[in-house]
């Protein structure tokens, strides 16, 4: 049976490059290396010598990268010390002084800070666009437009972008496309299958899945794109820690299972939240009532474990009474771990193309692997503290 006949879950579990590097050991020991010795001068002077220095890659880096590239149907991948580092490295790889970047308005706020600070200082101009713009993105392009950056679904409110259409418009004008695919974690959606050039992952989220490591990856569509990205990681010194990659590898073995559970559990919670009087709107693209449902059905396997709600307008003290009463949803950044979390969101501060003018507090829940009935009971008792 050839590997291409295997289904995705099988391939993910059996992915990784050259096990001969490890004498067939099923869980390759994480190789900890800075220095790699050369047998002689000929080897040192050979430009094709496989492993030169820890930062530029080891057999273990190679295994992790191959597994991630396989997950995303990419040509090859590069590890990064965090998702944000993967993102900033990829943007630096393609953008030069004078270039124009189209950036989605619902982008992860630290990515936005990078654009407004570092890219601005580099002389790159950035325009933010409505995530639902679709083919109209063409109107925002000019002679200087070098790249379009997507993040789908959008951070906090989960607008699904029409990635295939935007990629088509970009390709017609020779514009590079990058997609932050952390939400799908390589499982629910594969941007490279739709023609995007680069897929970016925060492996800190579902891929590691246990809230105890920072890790990222950059996935390239083809050899040409990969060469540009590799030059950037080499020049910028971007590499990931071996212990973190080992955690990422372990997470990959159960990733599909955890994503499926996350989607089912979050859908149940989202449906329950929809019936609550305290809630003005639920943001969950897996709900039939969500405006993004049609695109989710078209392009995604299902939604993930993130659910946001807009509370009805209320005093801050009432919002605080609700959030502080929650016992199973402690406040914390991040998502994709085994445990449930809550993170208040403040879109007014970080949206410019589409103004956020809702009065109520936006809250994002990460639905973990606790029993769903317990989670609902916790939300129910906390809502009793919420006056609106
Ligand atoms: C968390 C996150 C990142 C950044 O990843 P880190 O690993 O925390 O640096 C990027 N994009 C999205 C959508 C995220 O949620």
Short mmCIF file of C-alpha atoms and ligand atoms in Angstrom, two decimals:
data_model
loop_
_atom_site.label_atom_id
_atom_site.label_comp_id
_atom_site.label_asym_id
_atom_site.label_seq_id
_atom_site.Cartn_x
_atom_site.Cartn_y
_atom_site.Cartn_z
CA UNK A 1 0.00 0.00 0.00
CA UNK A 2 1.56 3.30 -1.10
CA UNK A 3 1.53 6.20 1.36
CA UNK A 4 -0.65 8.24 -0.96
CA UNK A 5 -3.44 5.64 -0.61
CA UNK A 6 -3.54 6.16 3.14
CA UNK A 7 -6.12 8.36 4.78
CA UNK A 8 -5.03 11.51 6.58
CA UNK A 9 -5.15 10.17 10.14
CA UNK A 10 -3.03 7.18 9.18
CA UNK A 11 -0.51 9.36 7.39
CA UNK A 12 -0.20 11.74 10.31
CA UNK A 13 0.61 8.93 12.73
CA UNK A 14 3.13 7.40 10.35
CA UNK A 15 4.62 10.66 9.09
CA UNK A 16 8.22 11.73 9.51
CA UNK A 17 11.06 11.47 7.07
CA UNK A 18 13.88 9.08 7.29
CA UNK A 19 13.67 6.64 10.18
CA UNK A 20 17.08 5.25 9.21
CA UNK A 21 18.43 8.35 10.95
CA UNK A 22 17.15 6.68 14.14
CA UNK A 23 17.83 2.99 13.56
CA UNK A 24 14.08 2.31 13.41
CA UNK A 25 13.16 3.55 16.89
CA UNK A 26 9.41 4.27 16.84
CA UNK A 27 9.66 7.42 18.99
CA UNK A 28 12.91 8.94 17.82
CA UNK A 29 14.86 10.37 20.74
CA UNK A 30 14.86 14.16 20.52
CA UNK A 31 18.35 15.01 19.35
CA UNK A 32 19.84 17.85 21.36
CA UNK A 33 22.54 19.46 19.30
CA UNK A 34 24.27 22.70 18.69
CA UNK A 35 27.57 21.31 17.41
CA UNK A 36 27.62 18.67 14.71
CA UNK A 37 31.06 17.20 13.98
CA UNK A 38 32.43 16.70 10.48
CA UNK A 39 34.52 13.62 9.77
CA UNK A 40 37.09 15.50 7.65
CA UNK A 41 37.86 18.60 5.59
CA UNK A 42 36.11 17.22 2.52
CA UNK A 43 32.87 16.85 4.49
CA UNK A 44 33.28 20.36 5.96
CA UNK A 45 33.74 21.89 2.51
CA UNK A 46 30.91 19.90 0.91
CA UNK A 47 27.98 22.33 0.44
CA UNK A 48 25.54 19.40 0.47
CA UNK A 49 26.55 18.09 3.88
CA UNK A 50 23.18 17.21 5.43
CA UNK A 51 23.42 18.59 8.98
CA UNK A 52 25.79 21.47 9.81
CA UNK A 53 24.72 23.20 12.99
CA UNK A 54 21.83 22.87 15.43
CA UNK A 55 20.17 26.12 14.45
CA UNK A 56 20.02 25.16 10.78
CA UNK A 57 18.45 21.78 11.42
CA UNK A 58 19.03 18.30 12.81
CA UNK A 59 17.45 14.94 11.96
CA UNK A 60 14.80 15.68 14.61
CA UNK A 61 14.00 19.10 13.16
CA UNK A 62 13.63 17.31 9.87
CA UNK A 63 11.23 14.76 11.30
CA UNK A 64 9.02 17.43 12.88
CA UNK A 65 9.04 19.54 9.70
CA UNK A 66 8.14 16.58 7.52
CA UNK A 67 5.23 15.64 9.77
CA UNK A 68 3.86 19.20 9.68
CA UNK A 69 4.36 19.50 5.92
CA UNK A 70 2.48 16.21 5.45
CA UNK A 71 -0.39 17.44 7.64
CA UNK A 72 -0.75 20.61 5.56
CA UNK A 73 -0.11 18.94 2.17
CA UNK A 74 2.87 21.25 1.77
CA UNK A 75 6.21 20.89 0.01
CA UNK A 76 8.18 21.40 3.23
CA UNK A 77 7.96 23.14 6.60
CA UNK A 78 10.20 25.07 8.95
CA UNK A 79 9.90 25.06 12.74
CA UNK A 80 9.71 28.30 14.69
CA UNK A 81 9.89 29.03 18.43
CA UNK A 82 6.29 30.30 18.50
CA UNK A 83 3.35 30.85 16.20
CA UNK A 84 3.99 34.58 16.22
CA UNK A 85 7.61 34.03 15.24
CA UNK A 86 6.48 31.82 12.32
CA UNK A 87 4.19 34.64 11.19
CA UNK A 88 6.68 37.49 11.51
CA UNK A 89 9.45 35.47 9.85
CA UNK A 90 7.25 34.64 6.87
CA UNK A 91 6.20 38.28 6.47
CA UNK A 92 9.84 39.43 6.68
CA UNK A 93 10.78 36.80 4.09
CA UNK A 94 8.59 38.33 1.41
CA UNK A 95 8.27 42.04 2.17
CA UNK A 96 10.71 44.76 1.15
CA UNK A 97 10.84 48.50 1.62
CA UNK A 98 8.14 50.16 -0.47
CA UNK A 99 5.94 47.06 -0.67
CA UNK A 100 2.23 47.09 0.15
CA UNK A 101 0.62 44.41 2.32
CA UNK A 102 -3.09 43.65 2.55
CA UNK A 103 -3.82 42.41 6.05
CA UNK A 104 -7.14 41.05 7.31
CA UNK A 105 -8.79 43.28 9.90
CA UNK A 106 -9.68 40.38 12.23
CA UNK A 107 -6.05 39.32 12.53
CA UNK A 108 -4.58 38.02 15.80
CA UNK A 109 -3.72 41.30 17.60
CA UNK A 110 0.04 40.63 18.08
CA UNK A 111 0.35 40.13 14.30
CA UNK A 112 -1.27 43.52 13.89
CA UNK A 113 1.24 45.07 16.32
CA UNK A 114 4.08 43.60 14.27
CA UNK A 115 2.70 45.22 11.11
CA UNK A 116 2.12 48.60 12.71
CA UNK A 117 5.50 48.65 14.41
CA UNK A 118 8.17 46.56 12.66
CA UNK A 119 6.79 46.53 9.10
CA UNK A 120 6.02 50.24 9.30
CA UNK A 121 9.64 50.90 10.33
CA UNK A 122 10.82 48.73 7.42
CA UNK A 123 8.90 50.98 5.04
CA UNK A 124 6.13 48.49 4.22
CA UNK A 125 2.65 50.01 3.94
CA UNK A 126 -0.23 48.01 5.38
CA UNK A 127 -3.94 48.26 4.60
CA UNK A 128 -6.46 46.33 6.64
CA UNK A 129 -9.42 44.75 4.85
CA UNK A 130 -12.83 43.35 5.78
CA UNK A 131 -12.51 39.56 6.28
CA UNK A 132 -15.69 39.07 4.23
CA UNK A 133 -14.38 41.08 1.25
CA UNK A 134 -14.01 38.09 -1.11
CA UNK A 135 -13.15 38.92 -4.73
CA UNK A 136 -13.51 42.67 -4.04
CA UNK A 137 -10.05 42.54 -2.53
CA UNK A 138 -8.86 43.30 -6.04
CA UNK A 139 -10.01 46.91 -5.55
CA UNK A 140 -7.57 47.35 -2.67
CA UNK A 141 -4.58 46.14 -4.66
CA UNK A 142 -2.08 48.46 -6.29
CA UNK A 143 1.20 48.17 -8.22
CA UNK A 144 3.10 47.82 -4.95
CA UNK A 145 0.94 45.05 -3.47
CA UNK A 146 3.30 42.21 -2.73
CA UNK A 147 1.31 40.03 -0.35
CA UNK A 148 -2.16 39.28 1.00
CA UNK A 149 -2.37 37.92 4.52
CA UNK A 150 -5.42 35.95 5.66
CA UNK A 151 -6.44 34.51 8.98
CA UNK A 152 -9.49 32.37 8.72
CA UNK A 153 -11.66 32.22 10.72
CA UNK A 154 -10.82 35.62 12.19
CA UNK A 155 -9.57 35.98 15.75
CA UNK A 156 -12.31 36.32 18.38
CA UNK A 157 -15.32 36.56 16.04
CA UNK A 158 -14.54 33.76 13.54
CA UNK A 159 -15.38 35.33 10.17
CA UNK A 160 -14.53 32.76 7.51
CA UNK A 161 -12.63 34.18 4.57
CA UNK A 162 -13.21 33.02 1.02
CA UNK A 163 -9.62 31.81 0.75
CA UNK A 164 -10.02 30.13 -2.69
CA UNK A 165 -11.41 33.31 -4.25
CA UNK A 166 -8.81 35.62 -2.66
CA UNK A 167 -5.99 33.28 -3.72
CA UNK A 168 -7.33 33.29 -7.28
CA UNK A 169 -7.37 37.09 -7.43
CA UNK A 170 -3.87 37.24 -5.92
CA UNK A 171 -2.42 34.68 -8.31
CA UNK A 172 -3.71 36.55 -11.33
CA UNK A 173 -1.56 39.50 -10.20
CA UNK A 174 1.46 37.58 -8.96
CA UNK A 175 0.76 38.45 -5.32
CA UNK A 176 1.95 36.14 -2.53
CA UNK A 177 -0.72 34.68 -0.20
CA UNK A 178 -0.14 33.74 3.43
CA UNK A 179 -2.73 32.18 5.73
CA UNK A 180 -2.64 31.89 9.51
CA UNK A 181 -4.13 28.39 9.78
CA UNK A 182 -3.81 28.00 13.55
CA UNK A 183 -7.60 27.73 14.02
CA UNK A 184 -7.74 24.64 11.79
CA UNK A 185 -4.33 23.41 13.01
CA UNK A 186 -3.78 21.72 9.67
CA UNK A 187 -6.76 19.41 10.22
CA UNK A 188 -9.97 21.32 9.57
CA UNK A 189 -8.75 23.27 6.52
CA UNK A 190 -5.69 23.12 4.27
CA UNK A 191 -4.89 26.50 2.68
CA UNK A 192 -2.20 25.07 0.40
CA UNK A 193 -4.79 22.79 -1.23
CA UNK A 194 -6.56 25.99 -2.26
CA UNK A 195 -3.44 27.47 -3.81
CA UNK A 196 -2.13 29.63 -0.93
CA UNK A 197 1.66 29.97 -0.88
CA UNK A 198 2.29 29.79 2.86
CA UNK A 199 0.39 28.28 5.78
CA UNK A 200 1.33 29.45 9.26
CA UNK A 201 0.69 27.50 12.43
CA UNK A 202 0.77 28.20 16.12
CA UNK A 203 1.61 24.66 17.24
CA UNK A 204 1.22 25.99 20.79
CA UNK A 205 -2.52 25.46 20.34
CA UNK A 206 -4.06 22.13 19.25
CA UNK A 207 -0.91 20.56 17.82
CA UNK A 208 0.82 20.47 21.19
CA UNK A 209 -2.54 20.44 22.89
CA UNK A 210 -1.35 20.39 26.49
CA UNK A 211 -0.65 24.07 27.27
CA UNK A 212 2.97 23.46 28.21
CA UNK A 213 5.05 24.59 25.23
CA UNK A 214 5.46 27.41 22.72
CA UNK A 215 5.97 26.26 19.12
CA UNK A 216 5.24 27.37 15.57
CA UNK A 217 5.66 26.24 11.99
CA UNK A 218 5.85 27.76 8.52
CA UNK A 219 4.65 25.55 5.66
CA UNK A 220 5.58 26.23 2.03
CA UNK A 221 3.53 25.32 -1.01
CA UNK A 222 6.47 24.61 -3.34
CA UNK A 223 10.26 24.60 -3.60
CA UNK A 224 10.49 28.22 -4.71
CA UNK A 225 8.47 29.50 -1.76
CA UNK A 226 10.40 27.22 0.58
CA UNK A 227 13.76 28.63 -0.56
CA UNK A 228 12.60 32.17 0.26
CA UNK A 229 11.38 31.10 3.71
CA UNK A 230 14.49 29.06 4.46
CA UNK A 231 16.69 32.05 3.64
CA UNK A 232 14.66 34.07 6.16
CA UNK A 233 14.87 31.51 8.99
CA UNK A 234 18.62 31.15 8.39
CA UNK A 235 19.20 34.91 8.33
CA UNK A 236 16.97 35.64 11.30
CA UNK A 237 18.16 32.71 13.41
CA UNK A 238 14.67 31.24 13.72
CA UNK A 239 14.65 27.71 15.09
CA UNK A 240 12.61 25.75 17.63
CA UNK A 241 13.64 23.99 20.81
CA UNK A 242 13.92 20.23 20.62
CA UNK A 243 11.82 19.58 23.73
CA UNK A 244 9.03 21.66 22.24
CA UNK A 245 9.20 19.81 18.92
CA UNK A 246 9.04 16.53 20.81
CA UNK A 247 5.83 17.72 22.45
CA UNK A 248 4.53 18.76 19.06
CA UNK A 249 5.27 15.29 17.67
CA UNK A 250 3.47 13.66 20.57
CA UNK A 251 0.48 15.95 20.08
CA UNK A 252 0.22 15.06 16.38
CA UNK A 253 -0.56 11.44 17.27
CA UNK A 254 -3.88 12.41 18.90
CA UNK A 255 -4.54 15.66 17.04
CA UNK A 256 -7.39 14.43 14.83
CA UNK A 257 -9.15 12.81 17.77
CA UNK A 258 -8.89 15.94 19.90
CA UNK A 259 -10.04 18.26 17.12
CA UNK A 260 -13.12 16.14 16.49
CA UNK A 261 -14.00 16.16 20.19
CA UNK A 262 -13.34 19.91 20.45
CA UNK A 263 -15.73 20.56 17.56
CA UNK A 264 -18.51 18.36 18.95
CA UNK A 265 -18.25 19.71 22.47
CA UNK A 266 -18.03 23.35 21.43
CA UNK A 267 -21.06 22.95 19.15
CA UNK A 268 -23.09 21.63 22.06
CA UNK A 269 -22.02 24.56 24.27
CA UNK A 270 -22.65 27.07 21.46
CA UNK A 271 -26.18 25.69 20.95
CA UNK A 272 -26.85 25.96 24.66
CA UNK A 273 -25.49 29.52 24.79
CA UNK A 274 -27.78 30.49 21.89
CA UNK A 275 -30.77 29.83 24.11
CA UNK A 276 -29.64 32.14 26.92
CA UNK A 277 -31.27 35.52 27.53
CA UNK A 278 -28.00 36.98 28.82
CA UNK A 279 -26.37 36.49 25.41
CA UNK A 280 -26.86 38.99 22.56
CA UNK A 281 -25.02 36.84 20.02
CA UNK A 282 -23.03 33.62 19.83
CA UNK A 283 -20.05 33.53 17.44
CA UNK A 284 -19.51 29.96 16.29
CA UNK A 285 -19.28 29.16 12.57
CA UNK A 286 -20.53 25.63 13.23
CA UNK A 287 -23.97 26.96 14.19
CA UNK A 288 -26.48 26.99 11.36
CA UNK A 289 -27.54 30.46 12.47
CA UNK A 290 -24.00 31.83 12.10
CA UNK A 291 -23.48 33.88 8.90
CA UNK A 292 -20.25 31.93 8.25
CA UNK A 293 -21.93 28.53 8.31
CA UNK A 294 -22.16 28.13 4.51
CA UNK A 295 -18.45 28.77 3.95
CA UNK A 296 -17.58 26.52 6.88
CA UNK A 297 -19.56 23.69 5.28
CA UNK A 298 -17.93 24.32 1.91
CA UNK A 299 -14.28 24.53 2.98
CA UNK A 300 -13.86 23.15 6.51
CA UNK A 301 -14.33 19.76 8.14
CA UNK A 302 -16.07 21.44 11.09
CA UNK A 303 -15.48 24.25 13.58
CA UNK A 304 -12.99 24.00 16.46
CA UNK A 305 -13.39 24.39 20.22
CA UNK A 306 -13.55 28.20 20.38
CA UNK A 307 -16.89 29.89 21.05
CA UNK A 308 -17.38 33.61 21.60
CA UNK A 309 -20.39 35.37 23.06
CA UNK A 310 -21.45 38.98 23.12
CA UNK A 311 -23.08 39.61 26.48
CA UNK A 312 -26.10 41.90 26.60
CA UNK A 313 -25.01 45.43 27.62
CA UNK A 314 -24.38 45.47 31.37
CA UNK A 315 -22.28 47.15 34.04
CA UNK A 316 -18.68 45.98 34.30
CA UNK A 317 -19.43 44.78 37.84
CA UNK A 318 -22.06 42.44 36.43
CA UNK A 319 -19.66 41.10 33.78
CA UNK A 320 -17.11 40.61 36.53
CA UNK A 321 -19.65 38.81 38.72
CA UNK A 322 -20.29 36.38 35.84
CA UNK A 323 -16.68 35.73 34.86
CA UNK A 324 -15.46 35.48 38.46
CA UNK A 325 -18.22 33.00 39.29
CA UNK A 326 -17.04 30.57 36.60
CA UNK A 327 -15.08 27.71 38.13
CA UNK A 328 -14.24 25.61 35.09
CA UNK A 329 -13.39 28.51 32.76
CA UNK A 330 -10.47 30.35 34.37
CA UNK A 331 -9.25 33.46 32.56
CA UNK A 332 -6.17 32.77 30.45
CA UNK A 333 -4.69 33.47 27.04
CA UNK A 334 -4.39 30.72 24.47
CA UNK A 335 -6.58 27.79 23.46
CA UNK A 336 -6.29 24.31 21.98
CA UNK A 337 -5.24 22.67 25.24
CA UNK A 338 -7.13 19.95 27.08
CA UNK A 339 -8.61 22.46 29.56
CA UNK A 340 -11.37 25.02 29.25
CA UNK A 341 -10.51 28.72 29.39
CA UNK A 342 -12.09 32.12 29.12
CA UNK A 343 -10.54 35.18 27.54
CA UNK A 344 -12.29 38.57 27.43
CA UNK A 345 -11.88 40.25 24.03
CA UNK A 346 -11.75 43.96 23.19
CA UNK A 347 -12.14 44.28 19.39
CA UNK A 348 -12.66 48.07 19.49
CA UNK A 349 -8.94 48.41 20.14
CA UNK A 350 -7.82 46.37 17.17
CA UNK A 351 -10.25 46.78 14.27
CA UNK A 352 -9.98 49.60 11.74
CA UNK A 353 -11.52 48.37 8.47
CA UNK A 354 -14.74 47.17 10.09
CA UNK A 355 -15.51 49.17 13.23
CA UNK A 356 -16.63 47.21 16.27
CA UNK A 357 -19.45 49.19 17.86
CA UNK A 358 -21.16 46.67 20.14
CA UNK A 359 -21.85 47.76 23.66
CA UNK A 360 -21.77 44.40 25.43
CA UNK A 361 -18.60 42.59 26.53
CA UNK A 362 -17.23 40.00 24.11
CA UNK A 363 -15.98 36.80 25.77
CA UNK A 364 -14.17 33.91 24.10
CA UNK A 365 -14.47 30.42 25.56
CA UNK A 366 -12.05 27.64 24.81
CA UNK A 367 -14.02 24.43 25.31
CA UNK A 368 -11.77 21.74 26.74
CA UNK A 369 -12.15 18.03 27.33
CA UNK A 370 -14.01 18.26 30.63
CA UNK A 371 -17.48 16.70 30.70
CA UNK A 372 -19.72 19.02 28.68
CA UNK A 373 -22.61 18.79 31.16
CA UNK A 374 -20.28 20.01 33.91
CA UNK A 375 -19.22 22.93 31.72
CA UNK A 376 -22.83 23.86 31.00
CA UNK A 377 -23.76 23.61 34.69
CA UNK A 378 -20.85 25.93 35.48
CA UNK A 379 -22.00 28.50 32.91
CA UNK A 380 -25.56 28.23 34.19
CA UNK A 381 -24.66 28.95 37.82
CA UNK A 382 -22.44 31.88 36.76
CA UNK A 383 -25.18 33.43 34.61
CA UNK A 384 -27.28 33.73 37.78
CA UNK A 385 -24.78 36.40 38.88
CA UNK A 386 -25.19 38.41 35.67
CA UNK A 387 -27.64 41.35 35.78
CA UNK A 388 -28.42 43.17 32.56
C1 LIG B 1 -2.02 32.06 19.48
C2 LIG B 1 -2.11 32.49 18.09
C3 LIG B 1 -0.97 32.85 17.37
C4 LIG B 1 0.39 32.96 18.01
O1 LIG B 1 0.89 31.74 18.39
P1 LIG B 1 1.96 31.62 19.60
O2 LIG B 1 2.39 30.20 19.49
O3 LIG B 1 1.21 31.94 20.85
O4 LIG B 1 3.05 32.60 19.33
C5 LIG B 1 -1.11 33.19 16.05
N1 LIG B 1 -2.31 33.18 15.45
C6 LIG B 1 -3.43 32.86 16.11
C7 LIG B 1 -4.73 32.86 15.36
C8 LIG B 1 -3.37 32.51 17.46
O5 LIG B 1 -4.51 32.24 18.11
#
